[in-house]
Amino acid sequence: MLMLEDVRDLVSGLGFTEDHNVYMGKLDAKQDKSIGVYNLKRSAPYTVAIGGKDKESYRTKQISILVHWNRSMRDTEAVGAELFEKLAAMREVRINEKQIKFIHPLVDQPVDVGTDDNGIYEMVIEIELIYERKGD
């Protein structure tokens, strides 16, 4: 099963920020130029292949990515857009022994969510990862 830490490692490997500035589950210290990876609060309905779970060749995982960048909307939007495009273009990527077939954006662009209490601009990217099912 694809886990949140796998997606965190995938995002970290893209090199947008230092590895220690890519978080999962909770963005604790909220350093500038950080990225948070979360399970999407709303999720897709449960589906099973005709013939049962053993007949499934893939599964999905829905994720929300928070780009918590800096005090410049221009910089934050640029990083959000570049991350969005890189994720949307991914095909046949292997991370932590998991094969991701492709990534499907759930919205057509990063969503501006304004600033945090310290005036740092933030954007959210919602994606669905389609990955090979191997013994899940």
PDB file of C-alpha atoms in Angstrom:
ATOM      1  CA  MET A   1       0.000   0.000   0.000  1.00  0.00           C
ATOM      2  CA  LEU A   2       1.260   3.471  -0.823  1.00  0.00           C
ATOM      3  CA  MET A   3       1.754   5.377   2.412  1.00  0.00           C
ATOM      4  CA  LEU A   4       1.952   9.086   3.191  1.00  0.00           C
ATOM      5  CA  GLU A   5       5.693   8.775   3.837  1.00  0.00           C
ATOM      6  CA  ASP A   6       6.155   7.453   0.277  1.00  0.00           C
ATOM      7  CA  VAL A   7       4.465  10.540  -1.166  1.00  0.00           C
ATOM      8  CA  ARG A   8       6.487  12.773   1.171  1.00  0.00           C
ATOM      9  CA  ASP A   9       9.694  11.132  -0.097  1.00  0.00           C
ATOM     10  CA  LEU A  10       8.559  11.592  -3.700  1.00  0.00           C
ATOM     11  CA  VAL A  11       7.900  15.319  -3.182  1.00  0.00           C
ATOM     12  CA  SER A  12      11.165  15.764  -1.279  1.00  0.00           C
ATOM     13  CA  GLY A  13      13.085  14.107  -4.108  1.00  0.00           C
ATOM     14  CA  LEU A  14      11.903  16.773  -6.548  1.00  0.00           C
ATOM     15  CA  GLY A  15      14.312  19.213  -4.885  1.00  0.00           C
ATOM     16  CA  PHE A  16      12.064  22.225  -4.356  1.00  0.00           C
ATOM     17  CA  THR A  17      13.322  22.652  -0.789  1.00  0.00           C
ATOM     18  CA  GLU A  18      15.594  20.957   1.734  1.00  0.00           C
ATOM     19  CA  ASP A  19      14.535  17.445   2.765  1.00  0.00           C
ATOM     20  CA  HIS A  20      13.983  18.535   6.377  1.00  0.00           C
ATOM     21  CA  ASN A  21      11.497  21.172   5.122  1.00  0.00           C
ATOM     22  CA  VAL A  22       9.163  18.561   3.597  1.00  0.00           C
ATOM     23  CA  TYR A  23       6.694  17.385   6.219  1.00  0.00           C
ATOM     24  CA  MET A  24       3.937  14.817   6.396  1.00  0.00           C
ATOM     25  CA  GLY A  25       0.825  14.897   8.528  1.00  0.00           C
ATOM     26  CA  LYS A  26       1.653  18.173  10.256  1.00  0.00           C
ATOM     27  CA  LEU A  27       3.777  21.184   9.440  1.00  0.00           C
ATOM     28  CA  ASP A  28       5.243  21.751  12.915  1.00  0.00           C
ATOM     29  CA  ALA A  29       7.666  24.661  12.873  1.00  0.00           C
ATOM     30  CA  LYS A  30       6.350  26.184   9.628  1.00  0.00           C
ATOM     31  CA  GLN A  31       9.738  27.169   8.290  1.00  0.00           C
ATOM     32  CA  ASP A  32       9.709  29.370   5.198  1.00  0.00           C
ATOM     33  CA  LYS A  33      10.001  27.360   1.982  1.00  0.00           C
ATOM     34  CA  SER A  34       8.317  24.283   3.431  1.00  0.00           C
ATOM     35  CA  ILE A  35       6.011  21.734   1.843  1.00  0.00           C
ATOM     36  CA  GLY A  36       3.469  19.691   3.784  1.00  0.00           C
ATOM     37  CA  VAL A  37       2.006  16.411   2.517  1.00  0.00           C
ATOM     38  CA  TYR A  38      -1.359  15.300   3.928  1.00  0.00           C
ATOM     39  CA  ASN A  39      -3.975  12.657   3.305  1.00  0.00           C
ATOM     40  CA  LEU A  40      -6.869  14.405   1.587  1.00  0.00           C
ATOM     41  CA  LYS A  41      -9.734  14.924   4.040  1.00  0.00           C
ATOM     42  CA  ARG A  42     -12.351  13.987   1.463  1.00  0.00           C
ATOM     43  CA  SER A  43     -11.705  10.713  -0.249  1.00  0.00           C
ATOM     44  CA  ALA A  44     -12.881   8.712  -3.221  1.00  0.00           C
ATOM     45  CA  PRO A  45     -15.505   6.014  -2.750  1.00  0.00           C
ATOM     46  CA  TYR A  46     -14.251   2.520  -2.017  1.00  0.00           C
ATOM     47  CA  THR A  47     -14.148   0.412  -5.162  1.00  0.00           C
ATOM     48  CA  VAL A  48     -13.316  -3.228  -5.796  1.00  0.00           C
ATOM     49  CA  ALA A  49     -12.640  -4.860  -9.144  1.00  0.00           C
ATOM     50  CA  ILE A  50     -15.211  -7.308 -10.458  1.00  0.00           C
ATOM     51  CA  GLY A  51     -13.942 -10.634  -9.170  1.00  0.00           C
ATOM     52  CA  GLY A  52     -12.647  -9.184  -5.908  1.00  0.00           C
ATOM     53  CA  LYS A  53      -9.618  -7.446  -4.504  1.00  0.00           C
ATOM     54  CA  ASP A  54      -7.244 -10.108  -5.848  1.00  0.00           C
ATOM     55  CA  LYS A  55      -8.144  -9.042  -9.406  1.00  0.00           C
ATOM     56  CA  GLU A  56      -7.168  -5.394  -8.892  1.00  0.00           C
ATOM     57  CA  SER A  57      -4.027  -4.221 -10.659  1.00  0.00           C
ATOM     58  CA  TYR A  58      -3.915  -0.709  -9.198  1.00  0.00           C
ATOM     59  CA  ARG A  59      -5.051   1.402  -6.267  1.00  0.00           C
ATOM     60  CA  THR A  60      -5.380   5.122  -5.650  1.00  0.00           C
ATOM     61  CA  LYS A  61      -4.335   7.521  -2.910  1.00  0.00           C
ATOM     62  CA  GLN A  62      -5.603  11.084  -2.622  1.00  0.00           C
ATOM     63  CA  ILE A  63      -3.217  13.685  -1.243  1.00  0.00           C
ATOM     64  CA  SER A  64      -3.214  17.385  -0.413  1.00  0.00           C
ATOM     65  CA  ILE A  65       0.095  19.247  -0.699  1.00  0.00           C
ATOM     66  CA  LEU A  66       0.563  22.568   1.094  1.00  0.00           C
ATOM     67  CA  VAL A  67       3.199  24.885  -0.369  1.00  0.00           C
ATOM     68  CA  HIS A  68       4.133  27.230   2.514  1.00  0.00           C
ATOM     69  CA  TRP A  69       6.690  29.456   0.863  1.00  0.00           C
ATOM     70  CA  ASN A  70       7.482  33.081   1.720  1.00  0.00           C
ATOM     71  CA  ARG A  71       6.041  36.611   1.904  1.00  0.00           C
ATOM     72  CA  SER A  72       5.966  36.942  -1.886  1.00  0.00           C
ATOM     73  CA  MET A  73       2.797  35.836  -3.656  1.00  0.00           C
ATOM     74  CA  ARG A  74       4.772  35.844  -6.906  1.00  0.00           C
ATOM     75  CA  ASP A  75       7.389  33.383  -5.565  1.00  0.00           C
ATOM     76  CA  THR A  76       4.798  31.163  -3.884  1.00  0.00           C
ATOM     77  CA  GLU A  77       2.628  30.984  -6.994  1.00  0.00           C
ATOM     78  CA  ALA A  78       5.653  30.200  -9.188  1.00  0.00           C
ATOM     79  CA  VAL A  79       6.790  27.340  -6.931  1.00  0.00           C
ATOM     80  CA  GLY A  80       3.222  26.027  -6.655  1.00  0.00           C
ATOM     81  CA  ALA A  81       2.796  26.069 -10.438  1.00  0.00           C
ATOM     82  CA  GLU A  82       6.139  24.355 -11.072  1.00  0.00           C
ATOM     83  CA  LEU A  83       5.419  21.644  -8.484  1.00  0.00           C
ATOM     84  CA  PHE A  84       1.935  21.136  -9.951  1.00  0.00           C
ATOM     85  CA  GLU A  85       3.334  20.707 -13.489  1.00  0.00           C
ATOM     86  CA  LYS A  86       6.056  18.288 -12.370  1.00  0.00           C
ATOM     87  CA  LEU A  87       3.573  16.129 -10.483  1.00  0.00           C
ATOM     88  CA  ALA A  88       1.021  16.156 -13.329  1.00  0.00           C
ATOM     89  CA  ALA A  89       3.692  15.054 -15.823  1.00  0.00           C
ATOM     90  CA  MET A  90       4.926  12.094 -13.759  1.00  0.00           C
ATOM     91  CA  ARG A  91       4.553   8.642 -15.274  1.00  0.00           C
ATOM     92  CA  GLU A  92       5.941   5.276 -14.155  1.00  0.00           C
ATOM     93  CA  VAL A  93       7.846   6.573 -11.121  1.00  0.00           C
ATOM     94  CA  ARG A  94       9.293   4.230  -8.523  1.00  0.00           C
ATOM     95  CA  ILE A  95       9.546   5.402  -4.908  1.00  0.00           C
ATOM     96  CA  ASN A  96      10.355   3.220  -1.862  1.00  0.00           C
ATOM     97  CA  GLU A  97       9.653   0.013  -3.811  1.00  0.00           C
ATOM     98  CA  LYS A  98       6.231   1.298  -4.959  1.00  0.00           C
ATOM     99  CA  GLN A  99       5.404   1.836  -8.635  1.00  0.00           C
ATOM    100  CA  ILE A 100       3.363   4.969  -9.294  1.00  0.00           C
ATOM    101  CA  LYS A 101       1.692   4.695 -12.693  1.00  0.00           C
ATOM    102  CA  PHE A 102       0.714   8.363 -12.917  1.00  0.00           C
ATOM    103  CA  ILE A 103      -0.519  11.330 -10.905  1.00  0.00           C
ATOM    104  CA  HIS A 104      -3.902  12.865 -11.623  1.00  0.00           C
ATOM    105  CA  PRO A 105      -4.488  16.453 -10.414  1.00  0.00           C
ATOM    106  CA  LEU A 106      -7.907  16.837  -8.743  1.00  0.00           C
ATOM    107  CA  VAL A 107      -7.984  20.581  -9.487  1.00  0.00           C
ATOM    108  CA  ASP A 108      -6.766  22.401 -12.584  1.00  0.00           C
ATOM    109  CA  GLN A 109      -4.124  24.485 -10.799  1.00  0.00           C
ATOM    110  CA  PRO A 110      -2.711  25.168  -7.331  1.00  0.00           C
ATOM    111  CA  VAL A 111      -5.302  26.822  -5.083  1.00  0.00           C
ATOM    112  CA  ASP A 112      -4.363  30.055  -3.308  1.00  0.00           C
ATOM    113  CA  VAL A 113      -5.302  29.746   0.375  1.00  0.00           C
ATOM    114  CA  GLY A 114      -3.954  33.146   1.400  1.00  0.00           C
ATOM    115  CA  THR A 115      -1.397  33.669   4.153  1.00  0.00           C
ATOM    116  CA  ASP A 116      -0.757  32.142   7.543  1.00  0.00           C
ATOM    117  CA  ASP A 117      -0.638  34.210  10.754  1.00  0.00           C
ATOM    118  CA  ASN A 118       2.914  35.321   9.906  1.00  0.00           C
ATOM    119  CA  GLY A 119       2.080  36.585   6.410  1.00  0.00           C
ATOM    120  CA  ILE A 120       3.593  33.603   4.573  1.00  0.00           C
ATOM    121  CA  TYR A 121       1.709  32.815   1.359  1.00  0.00           C
ATOM    122  CA  GLU A 122       0.376  29.297   0.906  1.00  0.00           C
ATOM    123  CA  MET A 123      -1.028  27.277  -1.971  1.00  0.00           C
ATOM    124  CA  VAL A 124      -2.636  23.825  -2.027  1.00  0.00           C
ATOM    125  CA  ILE A 125      -2.331  21.131  -4.690  1.00  0.00           C
ATOM    126  CA  GLU A 126      -4.757  18.191  -4.584  1.00  0.00           C
ATOM    127  CA  ILE A 127      -3.728  15.037  -6.424  1.00  0.00           C
ATOM    128  CA  GLU A 128      -4.642  11.404  -6.823  1.00  0.00           C
ATOM    129  CA  LEU A 129      -1.804   8.931  -7.225  1.00  0.00           C
ATOM    130  CA  ILE A 130      -2.541   5.797  -9.222  1.00  0.00           C
ATOM    131  CA  TYR A 131      -0.134   3.045  -8.208  1.00  0.00           C
ATOM    132  CA  GLU A 132       0.399  -0.670  -8.783  1.00  0.00           C
ATOM    133  CA  ARG A 133      -1.248  -2.946  -6.290  1.00  0.00           C
ATOM    134  CA  LYS A 134       1.242  -5.506  -5.016  1.00  0.00           C
ATOM    135  CA  GLY A 135      -0.091  -7.657  -2.205  1.00  0.00           C
ATOM    136  CA  ASP A 136      -2.079  -4.882  -0.495  1.00  0.00           C
TER     137      ASP A 136
END
